[in-house]
mmCIF file of C-alpha atoms and ligand atoms in Angstrom:
data_model
loop_
_atom_site.group_PDB
_atom_site.id
_atom_site.type_symbol
_atom_site.label_atom_id
_atom_site.label_comp_id
_atom_site.label_asym_id
_atom_site.label_seq_id
_atom_site.Cartn_x
_atom_site.Cartn_y
_atom_site.Cartn_z
ATOM 1 C CA MET A 1473 26.181 -1.841 22.471
ATOM 2 C CA SER A 1474 26.379 0.517 19.519
ATOM 3 C CA PHE A 1475 24.866 3.980 19.372
ATOM 4 C CA LEU A 1476 22.390 2.814 16.756
ATOM 5 C CA SER A 1477 21.084 -0.200 18.610
ATOM 6 C CA LYS A 1478 20.579 1.846 21.788
ATOM 7 C CA LEU A 1479 18.239 4.249 20.069
ATOM 8 C CA ASN A 1480 15.092 3.497 18.199
ATOM 9 C CA ALA A 1481 13.850 5.406 15.179
ATOM 10 C CA LEU A 1482 11.386 7.481 17.163
ATOM 11 C CA ASP A 1483 14.121 8.655 19.563
ATOM 12 C CA LEU A 1484 16.318 9.510 16.610
ATOM 13 C CA TYR A 1485 13.524 11.353 14.880
ATOM 14 C CA LEU A 1486 12.686 13.323 18.010
ATOM 15 C CA SER A 1487 16.376 14.094 18.563
ATOM 16 C CA GLY A 1488 16.194 16.509 15.639
ATOM 17 C CA LEU A 1489 19.289 15.009 14.004
ATOM 18 C CA PRO A 1490 17.424 13.896 10.863
ATOM 19 C CA TRP A 1491 16.035 17.439 10.679
ATOM 20 C CA LEU A 1492 19.581 18.813 10.719
ATOM 21 C CA PHE A 1493 20.578 16.379 7.981
ATOM 22 C CA ARG A 1494 17.639 17.458 5.869
ATOM 23 C CA HIS A 1495 18.164 21.125 6.485
ATOM 24 C CA PHE A 1496 21.909 21.222 5.817
ATOM 25 C CA LEU A 1497 22.582 18.304 3.487
ATOM 26 C CA GLN A 1498 19.416 17.642 1.527
ATOM 27 C CA LYS A 1499 18.314 21.161 0.667
ATOM 28 C CA LYS A 1500 20.350 21.583 -2.483
ATOM 29 C CA LYS A 1501 21.169 17.968 -3.221
ATOM 30 C CA VAL A 1502 18.986 15.330 -4.755
ATOM 31 C CA THR A 1503 17.959 12.463 -2.495
ATOM 32 C CA ILE A 1504 16.920 9.238 -4.226
ATOM 33 C CA LEU A 1505 14.918 6.655 -2.268
ATOM 34 C CA MET A 1506 14.461 2.975 -3.075
ATOM 35 C CA PHE A 1507 11.302 1.067 -2.173
ATOM 36 C CA HIS A 1508 10.311 -2.412 -3.402
ATOM 37 C CA HIS A 1509 6.704 -3.410 -2.789
ATOM 38 C CA PRO A 1510 5.026 -1.201 -0.212
ATOM 39 C CA SER A 1511 1.289 -1.624 0.419
ATOM 40 C CA PRO A 1512 -0.895 1.219 -0.924
ATOM 41 C CA GLU A 1513 -1.881 2.155 2.678
ATOM 42 C CA TYR A 1514 1.720 2.483 3.842
ATOM 43 C CA PHE A 1515 2.828 4.182 0.618
ATOM 44 C CA ASP A 1516 0.050 6.752 1.012
ATOM 45 C CA LYS A 1517 1.227 7.563 4.554
ATOM 46 C CA ALA A 1518 4.881 7.581 3.459
ATOM 47 C CA ILE A 1519 4.253 9.939 0.533
ATOM 48 C CA THR A 1520 2.103 12.226 2.704
ATOM 49 C CA ALA A 1521 4.977 12.528 5.217
ATOM 50 C CA LEU A 1522 7.668 12.926 2.536
ATOM 51 C CA LYS A 1523 5.682 15.583 0.656
ATOM 52 C CA LYS A 1524 5.586 17.758 3.773
ATOM 53 C CA ARG A 1525 9.375 17.785 3.946
ATOM 54 C CA TYR A 1526 10.628 17.319 0.382
ATOM 55 C CA ASN A 1527 9.722 18.220 -3.171
ATOM 56 C CA ILE A 1528 9.210 14.981 -5.062
ATOM 57 C CA ILE A 1529 10.531 15.185 -8.628
ATOM 58 C CA SER A 1530 11.117 12.598 -11.363
ATOM 59 C CA LEU A 1531 14.479 11.090 -12.234
ATOM 60 C CA SER A 1532 13.924 12.417 -15.763
ATOM 61 C CA ARG A 1533 13.622 15.959 -14.473
ATOM 62 C CA PHE A 1534 16.865 15.623 -12.513
ATOM 63 C CA MET A 1535 18.691 14.249 -15.544
ATOM 64 C CA ASP A 1536 17.187 16.833 -17.924
ATOM 65 C CA THR A 1537 18.371 19.589 -15.592
ATOM 66 C CA THR A 1538 21.835 18.086 -15.330
ATOM 67 C CA GLN A 1539 22.166 17.549 -19.062
ATOM 68 C CA ALA A 1540 20.984 21.088 -19.827
ATOM 69 C CA ASN A 1541 23.587 22.325 -17.358
ATOM 70 C CA LYS A 1542 20.924 24.482 -15.778
ATOM 71 C CA TRP A 1543 20.003 23.740 -12.162
ATOM 72 C CA SER A 1544 16.310 24.437 -11.900
ATOM 73 C CA LEU A 1545 15.188 22.110 -9.160
ATOM 74 C CA PRO A 1546 13.129 23.039 -6.105
ATOM 75 C CA ALA A 1547 14.746 22.911 -2.656
ATOM 76 C CA TYR A 1548 14.835 19.519 -0.909
ATOM 77 C CA PRO A 1549 14.423 17.581 -4.167
ATOM 78 C CA LEU A 1550 13.602 13.904 -3.690
ATOM 79 C CA ILE A 1551 13.138 11.076 -6.197
ATOM 80 C CA VAL A 1552 11.107 7.951 -5.442
ATOM 81 C CA THR A 1553 12.165 4.708 -7.110
ATOM 82 C CA LEU A 1554 10.871 1.144 -6.798
ATOM 83 C CA ASP A 1555 13.072 -1.799 -7.760
ATOM 84 C CA ASP A 1556 12.109 -5.099 -9.437
ATOM 85 C CA GLY A 1557 8.661 -4.195 -10.850
ATOM 86 C CA TRP A 1558 6.471 -6.208 -8.482
ATOM 87 C CA ALA A 1559 2.870 -6.742 -9.639
ATOM 88 C CA SER A 1560 1.676 -5.197 -6.375
ATOM 89 C CA ASN A 1561 3.134 -1.855 -7.527
ATOM 90 C CA TYR A 1562 0.086 -1.508 -9.773
ATOM 91 C CA ALA A 1563 -2.073 -0.895 -6.689
ATOM 92 C CA LEU A 1564 0.068 2.195 -5.955
ATOM 93 C CA LEU A 1565 -1.240 4.008 -9.034
ATOM 94 C CA PRO A 1566 -4.261 5.566 -7.224
ATOM 95 C CA VAL A 1567 -1.860 6.829 -4.522
ATOM 96 C CA LEU A 1568 0.386 8.420 -7.149
ATOM 97 C CA GLU A 1569 -2.671 9.993 -8.775
ATOM 98 C CA LYS A 1570 -3.977 11.273 -5.442
ATOM 99 C CA HIS A 1571 -0.659 12.948 -4.623
ATOM 100 C CA GLN A 1572 0.314 13.701 -8.232
ATOM 101 C CA ILE A 1573 3.862 12.541 -7.672
ATOM 102 C CA PRO A 1574 6.190 10.831 -10.170
ATOM 103 C CA VAL A 1575 8.101 7.575 -9.560
ATOM 104 C CA THR A 1576 10.542 5.419 -11.482
ATOM 105 C CA ILE A 1577 10.062 1.648 -11.488
ATOM 106 C CA PHE A 1578 13.034 -0.501 -12.489
ATOM 107 C CA LEU A 1579 11.835 -3.679 -14.184
ATOM 108 C CA MET A 1580 13.447 -7.084 -14.337
ATOM 109 C CA ALA A 1581 12.723 -7.038 -18.034
ATOM 110 C CA ALA A 1582 12.711 -10.804 -18.707
ATOM 111 C CA MET A 1583 10.298 -11.336 -15.811
ATOM 112 C CA ALA A 1584 7.817 -8.593 -16.703
ATOM 113 C CA ASN A 1585 4.695 -9.819 -18.498
ATOM 114 C CA THR A 1586 5.464 -13.455 -17.554
ATOM 115 C CA ASN A 1587 4.782 -15.817 -14.640
ATOM 116 C CA ARG A 1588 8.514 -16.287 -14.068
ATOM 117 C CA HIS A 1589 9.749 -15.870 -10.531
ATOM 118 C CA PRO A 1590 12.955 -14.111 -9.503
ATOM 119 C CA TRP A 1591 15.617 -16.372 -8.025
ATOM 120 C CA PHE A 1592 15.756 -14.506 -4.740
ATOM 121 C CA SER A 1593 12.060 -15.093 -4.055
ATOM 122 C CA PHE A 1594 12.635 -18.845 -4.572
ATOM 123 C CA VAL A 1595 15.404 -19.032 -1.955
ATOM 124 C CA ASN A 1596 13.935 -18.523 1.514
ATOM 125 C CA ASN A 1597 17.061 -19.126 3.553
ATOM 126 C CA GLN A 1598 18.697 -15.719 4.088
ATOM 127 C CA LYS A 1599 22.180 -17.178 4.633
ATOM 128 C CA GLN A 1600 21.928 -19.185 1.429
ATOM 129 C CA LYS A 1601 20.675 -16.120 -0.451
ATOM 130 C CA LYS A 1602 23.612 -14.093 0.819
ATOM 131 C CA GLU A 1603 26.056 -16.827 -0.236
ATOM 132 C CA LEU A 1604 24.539 -17.039 -3.721
ATOM 133 C CA LYS A 1605 25.261 -13.326 -4.140
ATOM 134 C CA THR A 1606 28.973 -13.900 -3.593
ATOM 135 C CA VAL A 1607 29.673 -16.668 -6.137
ATOM 136 C CA SER A 1608 30.189 -16.509 -9.908
ATOM 137 C CA ASN A 1609 27.020 -16.178 -11.963
ATOM 138 C CA SER A 1610 27.358 -19.667 -13.449
ATOM 139 C CA SER A 1611 27.858 -21.197 -9.979
ATOM 140 C CA ARG A 1612 24.775 -19.344 -8.740
ATOM 141 C CA ILE A 1613 22.678 -20.647 -11.631
ATOM 142 C CA SER A 1614 23.957 -24.232 -11.230
ATOM 143 C CA ALA A 1615 23.283 -24.147 -7.487
ATOM 144 C CA LEU A 1616 19.763 -22.848 -8.125
ATOM 145 C CA ASN A 1617 19.176 -25.516 -10.773
ATOM 146 C CA ARG A 1618 20.222 -28.181 -8.273
ATOM 147 C CA MET A 1619 17.660 -26.728 -5.868
ATOM 148 C CA GLY A 1620 15.004 -27.151 -8.586
ATOM 149 C CA PHE A 1621 14.846 -23.554 -9.775
ATOM 150 C CA VAL A 1622 14.860 -22.576 -13.442
ATOM 151 C CA GLU A 1623 14.850 -18.866 -14.377
ATOM 152 C CA THR A 1624 12.506 -19.300 -17.323
ATOM 153 C CA LYS A 1625 9.940 -21.557 -15.626
ATOM 154 C CA GLU A 1626 6.370 -20.216 -15.770
ATOM 155 C CA TYR A 1627 4.633 -20.560 -12.387
ATOM 156 C CA ASP A 1628 0.902 -20.497 -11.632
ATOM 157 C CA THR A 1629 1.201 -17.226 -9.767
ATOM 158 C CA ARG A 1630 2.348 -13.952 -11.319
ATOM 159 C CA LEU A 1631 4.668 -11.830 -9.188
ATOM 160 C CA ILE A 1632 5.774 -9.141 -11.646
ATOM 161 C CA LEU A 1633 3.872 -6.417 -13.531
ATOM 162 C CA ASN A 1634 2.333 -7.406 -16.859
ATOM 163 C CA LYS A 1635 2.216 -5.332 -20.028
ATOM 164 C CA GLU A 1636 -1.310 -3.964 -19.470
ATOM 165 C CA GLU A 1637 -0.374 -2.728 -16.010
ATOM 166 C CA ILE A 1638 2.876 -1.236 -17.273
ATOM 167 C CA VAL A 1639 1.135 0.618 -20.101
ATOM 168 C CA ASP A 1640 -1.638 1.806 -17.792
ATOM 169 C CA MET A 1641 0.855 3.135 -15.241
ATOM 170 C CA GLN A 1642 2.883 4.829 -17.908
ATOM 171 C CA GLN A 1643 -0.158 6.456 -19.458
ATOM 172 C CA SER A 1644 -0.875 8.158 -16.137
ATOM 173 C CA GLY A 1645 2.194 10.273 -16.878
ATOM 174 C CA LEU A 1646 3.396 9.637 -13.330
ATOM 175 C CA VAL A 1647 5.411 6.444 -13.811
ATOM 176 C CA GLU A 1648 8.554 6.020 -15.864
ATOM 177 C CA PHE A 1649 10.158 2.628 -16.312
ATOM 178 C CA GLY A 1650 13.849 1.838 -16.222
ATOM 179 C CA SER A 1651 15.735 -1.429 -16.510
ATOM 180 C CA HIS A 1652 16.923 -3.642 -13.659
ATOM 181 C CA THR A 1653 18.549 -6.247 -15.969
ATOM 182 C CA LEU A 1654 16.747 -9.285 -17.400
ATOM 183 C CA PHE A 1655 16.978 -11.794 -14.525
ATOM 184 C CA HIS A 1656 18.559 -9.880 -11.626
ATOM 185 C CA PRO A 1657 22.042 -11.435 -11.531
ATOM 186 C CA ILE A 1658 24.867 -9.882 -9.523
ATOM 187 C CA LEU A 1659 26.519 -8.087 -12.448
ATOM 188 C CA PRO A 1660 30.160 -8.042 -11.278
ATOM 189 C CA HIS A 1661 29.976 -11.877 -11.018
ATOM 190 C CA CYS A 1662 28.820 -12.224 -14.651
ATOM 191 C CA ASN A 1663 31.188 -12.790 -17.575
ATOM 192 C CA ASP A 1664 31.387 -10.059 -20.231
ATOM 193 C CA ASN A 1665 28.817 -11.638 -22.551
ATOM 194 C CA THR A 1666 26.202 -12.197 -19.869
ATOM 195 C CA ALA A 1667 26.700 -8.715 -18.421
ATOM 196 C CA LEU A 1668 26.321 -7.185 -21.875
ATOM 197 C CA GLU A 1669 23.158 -9.164 -22.534
ATOM 198 C CA GLU A 1670 21.632 -8.348 -19.150
ATOM 199 C CA ILE A 1671 22.320 -4.630 -19.605
ATOM 200 C CA GLN A 1672 21.669 -4.206 -23.331
ATOM 201 C CA LEU A 1673 18.767 -6.617 -23.938
ATOM 202 C CA SER A 1674 16.883 -5.475 -20.853
ATOM 203 C CA LYS A 1675 16.857 -1.940 -22.272
ATOM 204 C CA LYS A 1676 15.378 -3.215 -25.521
ATOM 205 C CA LYS A 1677 12.808 -5.388 -23.725
ATOM 206 C CA THR A 1678 11.747 -2.542 -21.451
ATOM 207 C CA GLU A 1679 11.288 -0.318 -24.494
ATOM 208 C CA GLU A 1680 9.168 -3.018 -26.157
ATOM 209 C CA LEU A 1681 6.963 -3.188 -23.079
ATOM 210 C CA THR A 1682 6.559 0.561 -22.628
ATOM 211 C CA GLY A 1683 6.911 1.866 -26.171
ATOM 212 C CA LYS A 1684 9.186 4.585 -24.765
ATOM 213 C CA PRO A 1685 12.948 5.056 -24.594
ATOM 214 C CA CYS A 1686 14.418 3.382 -21.509
ATOM 215 C CA ARG A 1687 16.765 6.029 -20.124
ATOM 216 C CA PHE A 1688 17.762 4.635 -16.749
ATOM 217 C CA PHE A 1689 19.271 1.530 -15.196
ATOM 218 C CA SER A 1690 19.362 0.157 -11.662
ATOM 219 C CA PHE A 1691 22.167 -2.206 -10.576
ATOM 220 C CA PRO A 1692 20.730 -5.351 -8.913
ATOM 221 C CA ASN A 1693 21.687 -5.473 -5.247
ATOM 222 C CA GLY A 1694 23.467 -2.163 -5.861
ATOM 223 C CA ASP A 1695 26.512 -4.093 -7.151
ATOM 224 C CA TYR A 1696 28.506 -2.834 -10.125
ATOM 225 C CA SER A 1697 31.997 -2.775 -11.565
ATOM 226 C CA GLU A 1698 33.759 -0.328 -13.886
ATOM 227 C CA ARG A 1699 32.951 -2.709 -16.742
ATOM 228 C CA ASP A 1700 29.239 -2.609 -15.913
ATOM 229 C CA ILE A 1701 29.256 1.178 -15.998
ATOM 230 C CA ARG A 1702 31.011 1.063 -19.370
ATOM 231 C CA LEU A 1703 28.395 -1.373 -20.674
ATOM 232 C CA CYS A 1704 25.555 0.878 -19.451
ATOM 233 C CA LYS A 1705 27.052 3.792 -21.365
ATOM 234 C CA LYS A 1706 27.560 1.637 -24.438
ATOM 235 C CA ALA A 1707 23.960 0.392 -24.288
ATOM 236 C CA GLY A 1708 22.750 3.998 -24.409
ATOM 237 C CA TYR A 1709 21.456 4.576 -20.887
ATOM 238 C CA GLU A 1710 21.696 8.128 -19.599
ATOM 239 C CA ALA A 1711 22.122 7.290 -15.924
ATOM 240 C CA ALA A 1712 22.306 4.424 -13.450
ATOM 241 C CA VAL A 1713 21.340 4.189 -9.791
ATOM 242 C CA THR A 1714 23.401 2.332 -7.182
ATOM 243 C CA LEU A 1715 22.996 1.739 -3.468
ATOM 244 C CA ASP A 1716 26.031 3.826 -2.590
ATOM 245 C CA VAL A 1717 25.154 5.968 0.387
ATOM 246 C CA GLY A 1718 24.661 9.707 -0.056
ATOM 247 C CA TYR A 1719 22.947 12.477 -1.975
ATOM 248 C CA ASN A 1720 23.452 13.679 -5.551
ATOM 249 C CA SER A 1721 24.482 16.960 -7.074
ATOM 250 C CA ARG A 1722 24.694 18.109 -10.654
ATOM 251 C CA ASN A 1723 28.406 17.428 -11.014
ATOM 252 C CA ASP A 1724 28.189 13.840 -9.816
ATOM 253 C CA ASP A 1725 28.706 10.914 -12.175
ATOM 254 C CA PRO A 1726 25.202 10.083 -13.520
ATOM 255 C CA PHE A 1727 26.191 6.400 -13.731
ATOM 256 C CA ARG A 1728 26.834 6.183 -9.991
ATOM 257 C CA LEU A 1729 23.773 7.908 -8.594
ATOM 258 C CA LYS A 1730 23.551 7.382 -4.848
ATOM 259 C CA ARG A 1731 20.396 5.974 -3.346
ATOM 260 C CA ILE A 1732 18.969 5.363 0.090
ATOM 261 C CA SER A 1733 17.125 2.119 0.765
ATOM 262 C CA VAL A 1734 13.932 2.726 2.740
ATOM 263 C CA PRO A 1735 11.633 0.124 4.317
ATOM 264 C CA ASP A 1736 8.429 -1.077 2.642
ATOM 265 C CA ASN A 1737 6.754 -1.302 6.008
ATOM 266 C CA ALA A 1738 7.771 0.803 8.977
ATOM 267 C CA THR A 1739 6.699 3.609 11.232
ATOM 268 C CA ILE A 1740 6.755 7.048 9.648
ATOM 269 C CA SER A 1741 9.495 8.189 12.049
ATOM 270 C CA GLU A 1742 11.676 5.276 10.899
ATOM 271 C CA LEU A 1743 10.984 6.155 7.280
ATOM 272 C CA LEU A 1744 11.930 9.804 7.872
ATOM 273 C CA VAL A 1745 15.102 8.901 9.787
ATOM 274 C CA LYS A 1746 16.133 6.655 6.893
ATOM 275 C CA ALA A 1747 15.057 9.074 4.133
ATOM 276 C CA SER A 1748 17.215 11.779 5.725
ATOM 277 C CA GLY A 1749 20.267 9.620 5.076
ATOM 278 C CA PHE A 1750 21.082 9.831 8.766
ATOM 279 C CA TRP A 1751 20.705 6.104 9.366
ATOM 280 C CA ALA A 1752 22.845 5.043 6.409
ATOM 281 C CA PHE A 1753 25.474 7.644 7.307
ATOM 282 C CA PHE A 1754 25.867 6.256 10.817
ATOM 283 C CA LYS A 1755 25.843 2.668 9.605
ATOM 284 C CA VAL A 1756 28.798 3.487 7.351
ATOM 285 C CA LEU A 1757 30.526 5.300 10.205
ATOM 286 C CA VAL A 1758 30.029 2.394 12.649
ATOM 287 C CA HIS A 1759 31.230 -0.062 9.998
ATOM 288 C CA LYS A 1760 34.375 2.003 9.360
ATOM 289 C CA GLN A 1761 35.017 2.269 13.087
ATOM 290 C CA LYS A 1762 34.716 -1.506 13.466
ATOM 291 C CA GLN A 1763 37.089 -2.027 10.540
ATOM 292 C CA SER A 1764 39.712 0.338 11.914
ATOM 293 C CA ARG A 1765 39.444 -1.366 15.333
ATOM 294 C CA ARG A 1766 39.959 -4.694 13.634
ATOM 295 C CA HIS A 1767 42.956 -3.383 11.730
ATOM 296 C CA SER A 1768 44.520 -1.918 14.828
ATOM 297 C CA GLY A 1769 43.959 -5.240 16.606
ATOM 298 C CA LEU A 1770 41.334 -3.979 19.033
HETATM 299 ZN ZN1 LIG B 962 16.300 -5.665 -7.282
#
């Protein structure tokens, strides 16, 4: 049994190891967290706990500091991001206002302000979903079509934020919107034209929805290739977030910002263990160990 599965989050939290990570690794580096659709109750508790340990700043502030070549961030800087732009994010606005903290929401721009549903919420089978992420984009779309799913179909229920909600959130001054492509494909599996469209048009669409420049991009599923980074630069983004594990400093490539995925529903000790990067760090370590065992025939 692995080290991780033997211990639960509370044990890890009480062990003080996440504290050491925070104290030595996160003090002068920027930690970026990724949520999706937390409930307002959980988000309130999560932000309360994070605020005690970190200084929550906006992605814009981090990039402004980096671009000005003048590091003026508080200690333990942390950025909160939410991917996809779920309609339920609107209910988080009172929590943001209560705590006066900024967040970045990455929108699937062709889904926002429509009743379209993302492909991954249509597919319930986890194995099937995983497989669809490994095939070419056209094979994924054909397979989904065969299953009865069409990207542009308008459903009765709305899952993603609409324009009113987006504008309202933005007017609070606490929410900035970035792009998360149009339809959430796996970019490295797209041909050049589709990748360009997903990256470039989603920027334009996000700007139409918000009336503000769309500065940032989030790679769906955290997957990207060199070409996708090139296309992001060409489209005029200033930075892009990945799901590569780690923290960020001012000299890091702004188009490969590292991010830590945190749960939308968990205990606060689990959230803090994950936000410290400790969990992801050990997952990578265990994975590497397994790989080297495999390679050495063990
Ligand atoms: Zn996503």
